[in-house]
Coordinates of C-alpha atoms and ligand atoms in Angstrom, one line a residue:
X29 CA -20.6 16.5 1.7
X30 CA -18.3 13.9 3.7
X31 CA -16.8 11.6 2.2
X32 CA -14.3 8.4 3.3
X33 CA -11.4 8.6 1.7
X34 CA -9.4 5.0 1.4
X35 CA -6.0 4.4 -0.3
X36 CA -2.9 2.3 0.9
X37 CA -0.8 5.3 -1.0
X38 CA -1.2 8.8 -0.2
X39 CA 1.2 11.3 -1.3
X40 CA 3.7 13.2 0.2
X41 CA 3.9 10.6 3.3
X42 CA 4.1 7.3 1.0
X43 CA 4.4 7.1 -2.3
X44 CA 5.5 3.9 -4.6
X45 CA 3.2 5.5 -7.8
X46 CA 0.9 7.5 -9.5
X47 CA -2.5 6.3 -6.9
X48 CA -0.5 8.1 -4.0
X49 CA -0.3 11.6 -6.3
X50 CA -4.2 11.0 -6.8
X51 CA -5.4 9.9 -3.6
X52 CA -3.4 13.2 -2.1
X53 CA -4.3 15.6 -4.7
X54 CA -7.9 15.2 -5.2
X55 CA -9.2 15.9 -1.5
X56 CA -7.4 19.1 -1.8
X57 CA -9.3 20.2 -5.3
X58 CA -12.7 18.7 -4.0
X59 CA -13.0 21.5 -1.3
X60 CA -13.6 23.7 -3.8
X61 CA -16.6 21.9 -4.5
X62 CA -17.6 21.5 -0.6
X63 CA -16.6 18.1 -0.6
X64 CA -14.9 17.4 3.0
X65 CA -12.8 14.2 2.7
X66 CA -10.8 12.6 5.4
X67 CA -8.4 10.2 4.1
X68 CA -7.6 6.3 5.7
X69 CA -4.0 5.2 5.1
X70 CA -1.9 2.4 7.2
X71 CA 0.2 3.6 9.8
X72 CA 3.5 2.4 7.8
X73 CA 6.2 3.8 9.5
X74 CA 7.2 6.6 6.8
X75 CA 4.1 7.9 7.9
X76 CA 4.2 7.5 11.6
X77 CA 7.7 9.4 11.2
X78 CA 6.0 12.3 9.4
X79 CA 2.6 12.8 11.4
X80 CA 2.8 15.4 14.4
X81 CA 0.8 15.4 17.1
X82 CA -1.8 12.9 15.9
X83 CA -5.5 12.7 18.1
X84 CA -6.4 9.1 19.1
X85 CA -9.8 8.8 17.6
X86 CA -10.8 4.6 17.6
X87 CA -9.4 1.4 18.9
X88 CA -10.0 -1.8 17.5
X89 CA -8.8 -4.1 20.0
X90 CA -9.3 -7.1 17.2
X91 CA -9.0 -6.2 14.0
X92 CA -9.0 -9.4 11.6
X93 CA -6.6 -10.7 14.9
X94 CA -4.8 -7.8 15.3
X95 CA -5.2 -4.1 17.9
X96 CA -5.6 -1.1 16.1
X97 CA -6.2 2.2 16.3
X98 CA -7.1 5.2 14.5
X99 CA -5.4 8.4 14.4
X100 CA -6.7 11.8 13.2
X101 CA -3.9 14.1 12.0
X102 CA -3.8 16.8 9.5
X103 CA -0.5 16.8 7.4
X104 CA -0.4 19.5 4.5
X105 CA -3.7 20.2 3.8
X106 CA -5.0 16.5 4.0
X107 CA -7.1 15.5 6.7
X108 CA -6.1 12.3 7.7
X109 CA -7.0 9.1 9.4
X110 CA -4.0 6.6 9.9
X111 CA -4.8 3.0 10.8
X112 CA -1.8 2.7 13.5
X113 CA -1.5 -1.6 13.6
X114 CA 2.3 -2.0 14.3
X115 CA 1.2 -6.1 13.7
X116 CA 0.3 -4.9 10.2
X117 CA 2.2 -2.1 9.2
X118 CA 5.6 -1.6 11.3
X119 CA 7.9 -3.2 9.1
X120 CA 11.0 -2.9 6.9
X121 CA 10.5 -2.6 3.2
X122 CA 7.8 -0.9 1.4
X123 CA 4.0 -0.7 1.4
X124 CA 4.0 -4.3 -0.3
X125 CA 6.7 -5.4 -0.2
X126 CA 9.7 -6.8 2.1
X127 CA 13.6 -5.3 1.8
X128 CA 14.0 -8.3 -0.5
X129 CA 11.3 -7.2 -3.1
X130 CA 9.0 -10.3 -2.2
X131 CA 5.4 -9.6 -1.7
X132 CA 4.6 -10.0 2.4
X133 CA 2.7 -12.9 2.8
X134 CA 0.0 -11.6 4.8
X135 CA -1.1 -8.9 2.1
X136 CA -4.2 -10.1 2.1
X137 CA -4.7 -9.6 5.7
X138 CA -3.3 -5.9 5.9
X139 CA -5.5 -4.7 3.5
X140 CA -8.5 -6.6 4.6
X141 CA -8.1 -4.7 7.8
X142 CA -7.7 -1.6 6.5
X143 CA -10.8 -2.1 4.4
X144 CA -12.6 -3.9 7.6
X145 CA -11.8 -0.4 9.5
X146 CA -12.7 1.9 6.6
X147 CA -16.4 0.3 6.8
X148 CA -16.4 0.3 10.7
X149 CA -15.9 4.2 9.6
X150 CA -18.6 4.3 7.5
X151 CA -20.6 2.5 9.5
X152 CA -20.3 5.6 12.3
X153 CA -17.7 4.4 14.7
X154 CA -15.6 7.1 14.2
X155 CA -17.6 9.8 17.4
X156 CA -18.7 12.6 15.9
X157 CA -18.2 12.2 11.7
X158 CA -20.3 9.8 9.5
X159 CA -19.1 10.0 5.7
X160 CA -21.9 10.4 3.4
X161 CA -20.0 8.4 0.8
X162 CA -16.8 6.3 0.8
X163 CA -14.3 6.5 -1.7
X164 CA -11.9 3.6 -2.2
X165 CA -8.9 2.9 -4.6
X166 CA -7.4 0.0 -6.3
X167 CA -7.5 -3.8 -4.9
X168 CA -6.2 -3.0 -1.7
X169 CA -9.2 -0.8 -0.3
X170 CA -11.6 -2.5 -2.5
X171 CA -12.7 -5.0 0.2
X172 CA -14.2 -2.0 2.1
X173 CA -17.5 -2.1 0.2
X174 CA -17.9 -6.0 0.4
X175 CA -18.0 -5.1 4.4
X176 CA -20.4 -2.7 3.7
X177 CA -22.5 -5.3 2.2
X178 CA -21.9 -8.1 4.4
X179 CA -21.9 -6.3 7.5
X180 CA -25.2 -5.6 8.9
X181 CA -24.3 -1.5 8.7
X182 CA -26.3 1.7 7.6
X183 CA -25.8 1.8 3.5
X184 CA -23.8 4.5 2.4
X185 CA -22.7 4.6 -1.4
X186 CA -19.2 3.9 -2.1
X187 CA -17.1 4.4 -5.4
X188 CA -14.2 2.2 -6.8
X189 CA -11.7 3.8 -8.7
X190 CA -9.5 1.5 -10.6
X191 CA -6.0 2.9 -11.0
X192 CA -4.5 -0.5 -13.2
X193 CA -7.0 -3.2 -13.0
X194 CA -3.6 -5.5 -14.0
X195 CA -2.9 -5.5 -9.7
X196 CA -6.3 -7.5 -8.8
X197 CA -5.4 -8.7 -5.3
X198 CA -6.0 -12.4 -6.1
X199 CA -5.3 -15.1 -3.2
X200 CA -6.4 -18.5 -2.8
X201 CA -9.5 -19.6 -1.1
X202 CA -7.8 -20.7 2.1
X203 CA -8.0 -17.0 3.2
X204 CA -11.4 -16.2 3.0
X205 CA -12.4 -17.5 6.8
X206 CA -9.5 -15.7 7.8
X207 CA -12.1 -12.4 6.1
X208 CA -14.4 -13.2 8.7
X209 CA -16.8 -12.7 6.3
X210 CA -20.3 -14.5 5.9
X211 CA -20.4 -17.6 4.1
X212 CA -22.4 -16.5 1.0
X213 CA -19.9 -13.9 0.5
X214 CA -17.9 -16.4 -1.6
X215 CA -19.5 -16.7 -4.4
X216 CA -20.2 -15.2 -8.2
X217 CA -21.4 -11.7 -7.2
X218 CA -19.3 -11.4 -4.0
X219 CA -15.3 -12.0 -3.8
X220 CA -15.3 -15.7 -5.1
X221 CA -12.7 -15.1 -8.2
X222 CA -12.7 -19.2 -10.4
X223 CA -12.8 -20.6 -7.1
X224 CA -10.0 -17.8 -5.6
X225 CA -10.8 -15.2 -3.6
X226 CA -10.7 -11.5 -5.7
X227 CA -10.3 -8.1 -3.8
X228 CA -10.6 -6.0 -6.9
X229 CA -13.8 -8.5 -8.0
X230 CA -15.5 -8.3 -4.8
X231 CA -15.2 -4.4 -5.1
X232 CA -16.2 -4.6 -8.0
X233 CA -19.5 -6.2 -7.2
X234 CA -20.5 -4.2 -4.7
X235 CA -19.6 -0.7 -5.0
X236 CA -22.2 1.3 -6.0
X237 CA -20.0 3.4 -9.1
X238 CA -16.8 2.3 -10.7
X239 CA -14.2 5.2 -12.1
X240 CA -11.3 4.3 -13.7
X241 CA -8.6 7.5 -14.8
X242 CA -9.8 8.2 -18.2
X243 CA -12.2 7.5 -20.8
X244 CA -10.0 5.5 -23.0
X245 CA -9.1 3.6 -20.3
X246 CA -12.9 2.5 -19.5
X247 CA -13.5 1.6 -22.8
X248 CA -10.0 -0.3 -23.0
X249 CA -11.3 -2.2 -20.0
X250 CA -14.2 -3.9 -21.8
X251 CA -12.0 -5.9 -23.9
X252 CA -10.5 -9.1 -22.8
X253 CA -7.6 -7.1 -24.2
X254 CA -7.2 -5.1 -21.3
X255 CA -9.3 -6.3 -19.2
X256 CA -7.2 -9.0 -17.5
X257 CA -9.9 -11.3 -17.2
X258 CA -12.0 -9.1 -15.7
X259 CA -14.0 -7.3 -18.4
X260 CA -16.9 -9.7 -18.0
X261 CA -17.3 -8.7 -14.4
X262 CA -16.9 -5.0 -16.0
X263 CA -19.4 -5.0 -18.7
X264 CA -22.0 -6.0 -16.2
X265 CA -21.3 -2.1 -14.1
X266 CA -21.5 -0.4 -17.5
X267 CA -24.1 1.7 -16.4
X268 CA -22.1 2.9 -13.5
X269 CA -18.5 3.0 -15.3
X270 CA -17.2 6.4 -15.2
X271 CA -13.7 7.1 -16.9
X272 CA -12.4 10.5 -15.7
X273 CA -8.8 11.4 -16.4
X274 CA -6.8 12.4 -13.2
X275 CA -5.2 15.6 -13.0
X276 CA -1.8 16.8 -11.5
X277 CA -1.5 19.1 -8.0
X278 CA -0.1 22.5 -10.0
X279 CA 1.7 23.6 -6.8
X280 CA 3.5 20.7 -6.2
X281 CA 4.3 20.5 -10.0
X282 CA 5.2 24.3 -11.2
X283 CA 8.2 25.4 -12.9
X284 CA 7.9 28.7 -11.8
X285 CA 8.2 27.8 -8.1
X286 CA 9.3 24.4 -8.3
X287 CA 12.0 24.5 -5.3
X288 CA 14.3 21.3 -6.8
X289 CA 14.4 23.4 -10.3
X290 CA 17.5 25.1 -10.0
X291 CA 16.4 28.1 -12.9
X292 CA 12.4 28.6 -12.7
X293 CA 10.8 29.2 -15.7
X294 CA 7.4 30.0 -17.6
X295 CA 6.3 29.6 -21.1
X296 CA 7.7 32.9 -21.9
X297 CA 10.7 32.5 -20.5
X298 CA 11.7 28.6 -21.6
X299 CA 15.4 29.4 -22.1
X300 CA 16.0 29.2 -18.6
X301 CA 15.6 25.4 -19.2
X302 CA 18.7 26.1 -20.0
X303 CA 20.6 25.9 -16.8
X304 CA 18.0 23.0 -15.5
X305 CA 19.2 20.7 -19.0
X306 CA 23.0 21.0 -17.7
X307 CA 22.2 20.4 -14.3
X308 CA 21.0 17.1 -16.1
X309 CA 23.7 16.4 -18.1
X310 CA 26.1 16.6 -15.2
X311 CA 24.1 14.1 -13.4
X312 CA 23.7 11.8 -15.7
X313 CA 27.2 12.3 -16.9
X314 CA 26.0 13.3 -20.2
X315 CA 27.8 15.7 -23.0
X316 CA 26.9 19.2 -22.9
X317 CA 25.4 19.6 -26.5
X318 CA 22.4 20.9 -28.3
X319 CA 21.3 16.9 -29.3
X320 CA 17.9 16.6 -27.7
X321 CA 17.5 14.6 -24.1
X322 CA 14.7 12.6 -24.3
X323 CA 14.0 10.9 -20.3
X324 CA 12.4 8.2 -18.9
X325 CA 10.8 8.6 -16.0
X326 CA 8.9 4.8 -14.9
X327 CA 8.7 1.5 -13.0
X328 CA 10.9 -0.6 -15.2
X329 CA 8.6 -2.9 -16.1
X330 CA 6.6 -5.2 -19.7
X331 CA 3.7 -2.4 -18.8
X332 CA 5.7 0.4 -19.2
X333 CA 7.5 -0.8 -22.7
X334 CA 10.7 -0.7 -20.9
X335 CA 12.0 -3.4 -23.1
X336 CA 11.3 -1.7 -25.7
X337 CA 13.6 1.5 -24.6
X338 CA 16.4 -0.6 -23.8
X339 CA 15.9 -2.5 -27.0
X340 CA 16.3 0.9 -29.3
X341 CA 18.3 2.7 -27.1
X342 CA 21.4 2.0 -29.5
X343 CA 19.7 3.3 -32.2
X344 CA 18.4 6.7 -30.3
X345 CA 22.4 7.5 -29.9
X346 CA 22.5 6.5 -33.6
X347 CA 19.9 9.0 -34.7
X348 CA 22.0 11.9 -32.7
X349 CA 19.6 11.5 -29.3
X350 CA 20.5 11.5 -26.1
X351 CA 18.8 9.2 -23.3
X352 CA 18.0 9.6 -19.7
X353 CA 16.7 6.8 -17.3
X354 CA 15.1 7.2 -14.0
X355 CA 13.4 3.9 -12.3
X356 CA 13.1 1.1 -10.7
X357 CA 12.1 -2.5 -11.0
X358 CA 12.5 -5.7 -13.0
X359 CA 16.5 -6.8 -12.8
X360 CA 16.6 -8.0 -16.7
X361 CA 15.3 -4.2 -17.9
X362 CA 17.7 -2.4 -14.8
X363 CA 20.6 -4.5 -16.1
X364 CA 19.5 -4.3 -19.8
X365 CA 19.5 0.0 -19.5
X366 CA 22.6 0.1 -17.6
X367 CA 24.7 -2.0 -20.4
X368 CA 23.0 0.6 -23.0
X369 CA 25.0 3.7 -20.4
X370 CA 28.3 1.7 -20.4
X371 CA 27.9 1.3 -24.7
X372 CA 27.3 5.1 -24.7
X373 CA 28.8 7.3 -22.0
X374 CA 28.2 10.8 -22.6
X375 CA 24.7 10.1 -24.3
X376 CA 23.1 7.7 -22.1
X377 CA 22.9 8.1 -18.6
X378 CA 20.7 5.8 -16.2
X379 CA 19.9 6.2 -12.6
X380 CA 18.1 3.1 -10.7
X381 CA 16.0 4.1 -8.0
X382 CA 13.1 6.0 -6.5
X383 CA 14.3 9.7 -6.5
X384 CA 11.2 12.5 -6.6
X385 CA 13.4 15.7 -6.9
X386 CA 15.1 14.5 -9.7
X387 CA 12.2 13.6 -11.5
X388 CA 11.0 17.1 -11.2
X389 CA 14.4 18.6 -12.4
X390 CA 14.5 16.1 -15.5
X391 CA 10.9 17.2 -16.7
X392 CA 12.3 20.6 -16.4
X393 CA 15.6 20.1 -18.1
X394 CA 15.1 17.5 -20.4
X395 CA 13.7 18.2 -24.0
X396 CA 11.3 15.3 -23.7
X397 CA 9.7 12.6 -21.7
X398 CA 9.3 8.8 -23.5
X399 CA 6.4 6.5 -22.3
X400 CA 5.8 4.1 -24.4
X401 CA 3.5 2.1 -22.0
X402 CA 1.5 -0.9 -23.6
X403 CA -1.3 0.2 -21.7
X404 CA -1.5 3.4 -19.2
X405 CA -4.7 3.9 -17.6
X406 CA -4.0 7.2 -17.2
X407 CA -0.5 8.0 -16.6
X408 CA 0.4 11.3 -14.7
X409 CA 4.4 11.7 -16.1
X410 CA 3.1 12.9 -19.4
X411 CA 0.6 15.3 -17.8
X412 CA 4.3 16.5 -15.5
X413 CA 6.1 17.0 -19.2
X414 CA 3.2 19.0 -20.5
X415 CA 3.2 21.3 -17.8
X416 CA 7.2 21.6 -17.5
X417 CA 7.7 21.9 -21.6
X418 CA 9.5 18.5 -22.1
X419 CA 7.3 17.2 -25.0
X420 CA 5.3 13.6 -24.4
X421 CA 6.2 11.4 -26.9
X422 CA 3.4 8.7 -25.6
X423 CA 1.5 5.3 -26.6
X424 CA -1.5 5.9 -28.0
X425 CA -3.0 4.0 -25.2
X426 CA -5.2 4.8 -22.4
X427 CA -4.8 8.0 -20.7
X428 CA -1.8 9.2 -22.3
X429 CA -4.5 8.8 -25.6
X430 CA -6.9 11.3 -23.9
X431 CA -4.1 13.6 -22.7
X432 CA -1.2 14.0 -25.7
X433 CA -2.6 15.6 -28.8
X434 CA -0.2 14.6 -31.6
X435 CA 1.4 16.8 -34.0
X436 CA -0.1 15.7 -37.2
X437 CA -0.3 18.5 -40.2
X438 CA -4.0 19.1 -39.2
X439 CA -3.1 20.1 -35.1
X440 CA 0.8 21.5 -36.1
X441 CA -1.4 23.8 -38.5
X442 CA -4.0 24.6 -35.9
X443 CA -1.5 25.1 -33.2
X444 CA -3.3 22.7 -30.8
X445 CA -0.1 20.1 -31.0
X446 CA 1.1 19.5 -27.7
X447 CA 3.2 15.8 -28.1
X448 CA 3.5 13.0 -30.2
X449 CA 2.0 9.6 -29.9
X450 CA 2.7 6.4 -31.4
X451 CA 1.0 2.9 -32.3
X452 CA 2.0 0.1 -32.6
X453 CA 3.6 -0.2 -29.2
X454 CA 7.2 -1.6 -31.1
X455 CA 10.4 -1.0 -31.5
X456 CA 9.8 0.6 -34.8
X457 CA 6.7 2.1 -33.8
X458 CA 8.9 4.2 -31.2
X459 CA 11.6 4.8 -33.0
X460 CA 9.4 6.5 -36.0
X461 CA 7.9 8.9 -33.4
X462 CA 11.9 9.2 -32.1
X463 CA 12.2 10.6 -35.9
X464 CA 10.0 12.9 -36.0
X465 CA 10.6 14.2 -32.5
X466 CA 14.0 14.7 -33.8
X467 CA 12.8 16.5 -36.9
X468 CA 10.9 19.0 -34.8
X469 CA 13.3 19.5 -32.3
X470 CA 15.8 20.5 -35.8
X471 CA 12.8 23.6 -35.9
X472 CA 13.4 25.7 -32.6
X473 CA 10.5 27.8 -33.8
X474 CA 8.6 24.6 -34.2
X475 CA 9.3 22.8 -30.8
X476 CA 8.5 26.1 -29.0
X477 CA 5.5 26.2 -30.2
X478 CA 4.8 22.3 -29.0
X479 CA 6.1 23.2 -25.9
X480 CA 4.3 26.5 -25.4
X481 CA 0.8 24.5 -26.2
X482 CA 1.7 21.9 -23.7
X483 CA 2.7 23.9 -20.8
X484 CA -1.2 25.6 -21.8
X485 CA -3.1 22.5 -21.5
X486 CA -4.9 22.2 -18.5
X487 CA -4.2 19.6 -16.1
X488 CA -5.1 20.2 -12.9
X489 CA -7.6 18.9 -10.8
X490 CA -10.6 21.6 -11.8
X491 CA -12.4 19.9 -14.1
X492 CA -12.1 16.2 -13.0
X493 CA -12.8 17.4 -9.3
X494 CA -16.2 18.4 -10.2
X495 CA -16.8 15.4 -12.3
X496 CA -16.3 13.3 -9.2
X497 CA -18.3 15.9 -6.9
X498 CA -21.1 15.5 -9.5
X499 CA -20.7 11.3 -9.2
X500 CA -20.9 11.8 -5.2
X501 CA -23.7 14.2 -5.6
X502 CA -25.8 11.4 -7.9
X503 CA -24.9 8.8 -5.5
X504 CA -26.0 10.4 -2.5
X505 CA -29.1 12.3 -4.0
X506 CA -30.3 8.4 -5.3
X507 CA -29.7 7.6 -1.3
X508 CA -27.7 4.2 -2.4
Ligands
LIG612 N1 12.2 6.2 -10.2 C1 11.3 7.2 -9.9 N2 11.7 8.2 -9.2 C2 10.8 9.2 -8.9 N3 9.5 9.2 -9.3 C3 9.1 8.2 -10.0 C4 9.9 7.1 -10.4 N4 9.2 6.2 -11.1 C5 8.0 6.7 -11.2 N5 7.9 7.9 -10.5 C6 6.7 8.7 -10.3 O1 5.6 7.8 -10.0 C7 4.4 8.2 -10.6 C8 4.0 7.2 -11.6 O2 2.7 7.4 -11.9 P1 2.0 6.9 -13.2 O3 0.7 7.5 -13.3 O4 2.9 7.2 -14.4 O5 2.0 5.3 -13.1 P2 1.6 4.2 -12.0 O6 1.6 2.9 -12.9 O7 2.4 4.2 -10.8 O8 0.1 4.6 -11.6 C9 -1.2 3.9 -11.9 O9 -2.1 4.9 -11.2 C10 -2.0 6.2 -11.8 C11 -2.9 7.1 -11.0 O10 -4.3 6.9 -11.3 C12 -2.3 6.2 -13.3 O11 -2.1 7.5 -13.8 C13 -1.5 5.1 -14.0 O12 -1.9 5.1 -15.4 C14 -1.6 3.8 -13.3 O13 -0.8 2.8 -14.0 C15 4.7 9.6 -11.2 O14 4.5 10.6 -10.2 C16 6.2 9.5 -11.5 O15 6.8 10.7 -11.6

């Protein structure tokens, strides 16, 4: 089967969160199951840098205003097509956003062109390769199926996977000519949002399956809760809603071969954490003792319960803990964790910024990983700790719900235990699980054990690979 890939994130050529480890993991896995995905991404210029010898495949000499073309590279496994439109996507700053952390005004426009191309894809522009199905994440590729229904083209099934249905793509009206998009495709079961003009609603409506990244998370969904306004829309798909929790690339994440872990390491041989834990302490200017390291590893943001870390962070020193921060992004929470550091040197260290080696080397030196998000819809650092042996403490929330098994007496006695959860999301919810990570971490025999279970769980891509095959397979065998 061939299907369209279409993500604005793909991972290892641009990465700002957890949809680029999916979108760049998942085509890999999926030809196991003789699913043949090419993958569209923008031609931002981190990946223009990074692509060799690219094959000029399309032109679109107006695309929503703009030339464009389409180049076919492979990079690492990943057969990709990058929408080159320097108009669009040669700029400073990030995928989103400008050097100054504003969102680019013209969002709307560079992922209604990327969509716009994706379904000029589907439709059979591209010589010589027709998808069978097209495969689209979050708000900014979720235009691609409205194009598919407005545009007078072949109908292919598509699927929308939500990563976080909190980032909706939401503009106002005044846009939607600039969509070139047919009149009646502003209203209720199109993109028309209350009278605004909804990317991830217009997907919504018109993709032929919804996935979101795990079970909990598709039930969570349904609630005005978490649905963020869009549940309604939601409950109306519920016969096509499939929650199926993402996986992790086990090459890219193994701490036997890991190249930035200094000491590799297997569950057998955990002491060699060791050496990977002082490597961290020396970073992050920490004491070298046996108190446990518990690390953070996030966007700094009210989703991620970031607040809450820098609120108890006092009282994690208190307890005998020690703290590590990795992240980036609200100024209050960055300035809030680095005033907690310069209260504690030597037991809490904080590093602001994007930096991927070092979040491999702290889930393989520190003794756990805290994400105490108030919701995750799947969230892929816990599934890192598990496989590296630094123990989730989690949220009982979303993803990290379907992923953590808690050590209660019942799993501690059945050995299954591989983390702890938590709930309420609060300040004292936290710092009870804090507690009892602390007690288990006082029984070496005990924490091994965690540990040892956790590095056994399986995440990788296997099982949720086929689950997606099997939703292609349904989808094309219906001929939607
Ligand atoms: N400062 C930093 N330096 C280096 N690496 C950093 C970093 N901050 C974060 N990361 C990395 O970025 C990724 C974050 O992925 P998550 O799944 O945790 O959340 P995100 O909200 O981005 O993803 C959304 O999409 C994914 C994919 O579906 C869902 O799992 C998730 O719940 C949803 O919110 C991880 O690979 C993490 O290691």
């Amino acid at each position: 089967m061939k299907v369209l890939s279409v993500s604005s994130e793909v991972f290892p050529l641009i990465k700002t969160g957890g949809l680029a480890d999916v979108s760049g993991a998942l085509p890999i896995t999926l030809k196991d199951f003789e699913v043949e995905t090419k993958t569209l991404l923008p031609g931002y210029p981190a990946v223009m840098k990074v692509i060799r010898d690219p094959v000029v495949r399309l032109e679109f000499p107006d695309l929503l205003g703009e030339r464009a073309t389409v180049l076919e590279v492979e990079h690492e496994g990943l057969d990709l097509l990058v929408l080159d439109a320097p108009a669009y996507y040669d700029r400073p700053g990030g995928p989103y956003l400008d050097p100054l952390g504003k969102d680019y005004p013209d969002n709307w426009r560079r992922f209604a062109a990327l969509s716009l191309a994706a379904s000029e894809i589907a439709a059979g522009l591209l010589p010589g390769w027709r998808p069978d199905l097209v495969h689209t994440h979050d708000w900014q590729a979720a235009l691609t199926s409205v194009y598919m229904r407005y545009y007078p083209t072949p109908e292919l099934p598509s699927v929308l996977t939500i990563h976080n249905i909190a980032f909706q793509g939401q503009f106002g009206s005044d846009i939607f000519p600039g969509l070139r998009l047919p009149d009646h495709a502003f209203a209720v079961d199109g993109i028309e949002y209350y009278g605004t003009v909804g990317f991830l609603k217009g997907g919504l409506q018109t993709a032929h399956a919804v996935t979101t990244v795990s079970p909990t998370y598709a039930d969570e969904i349904l609630t005005p809760e978490f649905g963020m306004g869009l549940e309604g829309v939601i409950a109306t798909r519920i016969d096509d809603l499939h929650g199926i929790v993402n996986g992790i690339d086990t090459d890219v994440w193994n701490p036997a071969t890991d190249p930035v872990v200094h000491t590799h390491y297997g569950p057998t041989t955990l002491k060699n954490r060791e050496e990977n834990r002082r490597s961290i302490a020396e970073f992050f200017h920490l004491d070298n003792d046996d108190a446990p390291i518990f690390c953070v590893i996030s966007r700094l943001t009210w989703q991620k319960g970031m607040d809450i870390v820098a609120n108890v962070a006092d009282q994690i020193v208190a307890m005998g803990g020690k703290l590590v921060v990795l992240g980036s992004g609200e100024a209050a929470l960055e300035g809030a964790l680095l005033a907690s550091a310069s209260r504690h040197p030597g037991r809490i260290g904080v590093s602001i910024g994007y930096n991927e080696p070092m979040s491999h080397l702290m889930q393989a030196g520190c003794d756990a990983i805290i994400i105490p998000s108030r919701f995750e819809p799947c969230g892929l650092t816990q599934l890192y700790g598990l496989r590296y042996g630094c123990v989730p403490i989690v949220a009982r929330t979303g993803g990290l719900n379907d992923t953590v098994i808690d050590a209660n007496h019942a799993a501690l006695a059945a050995k299954v235990a591989t983390g702890i959860q938590f709930s309420p999301v609060t300040e004292t919810g936290m710092l009870q699980a804090i507690r009892r990570a602390m007690h288990f971490y006082a029984d070496r025999k005990l924490w091994t054990q965690l540990q040892k279970q956790g590095m056994k769980s399986d995440v990788s891509w296997e099982k949720s690979a086929e689950r997606y095959a099997a939703l292609y397979s349904s989808l094309v065998s219906k001929g939607m």
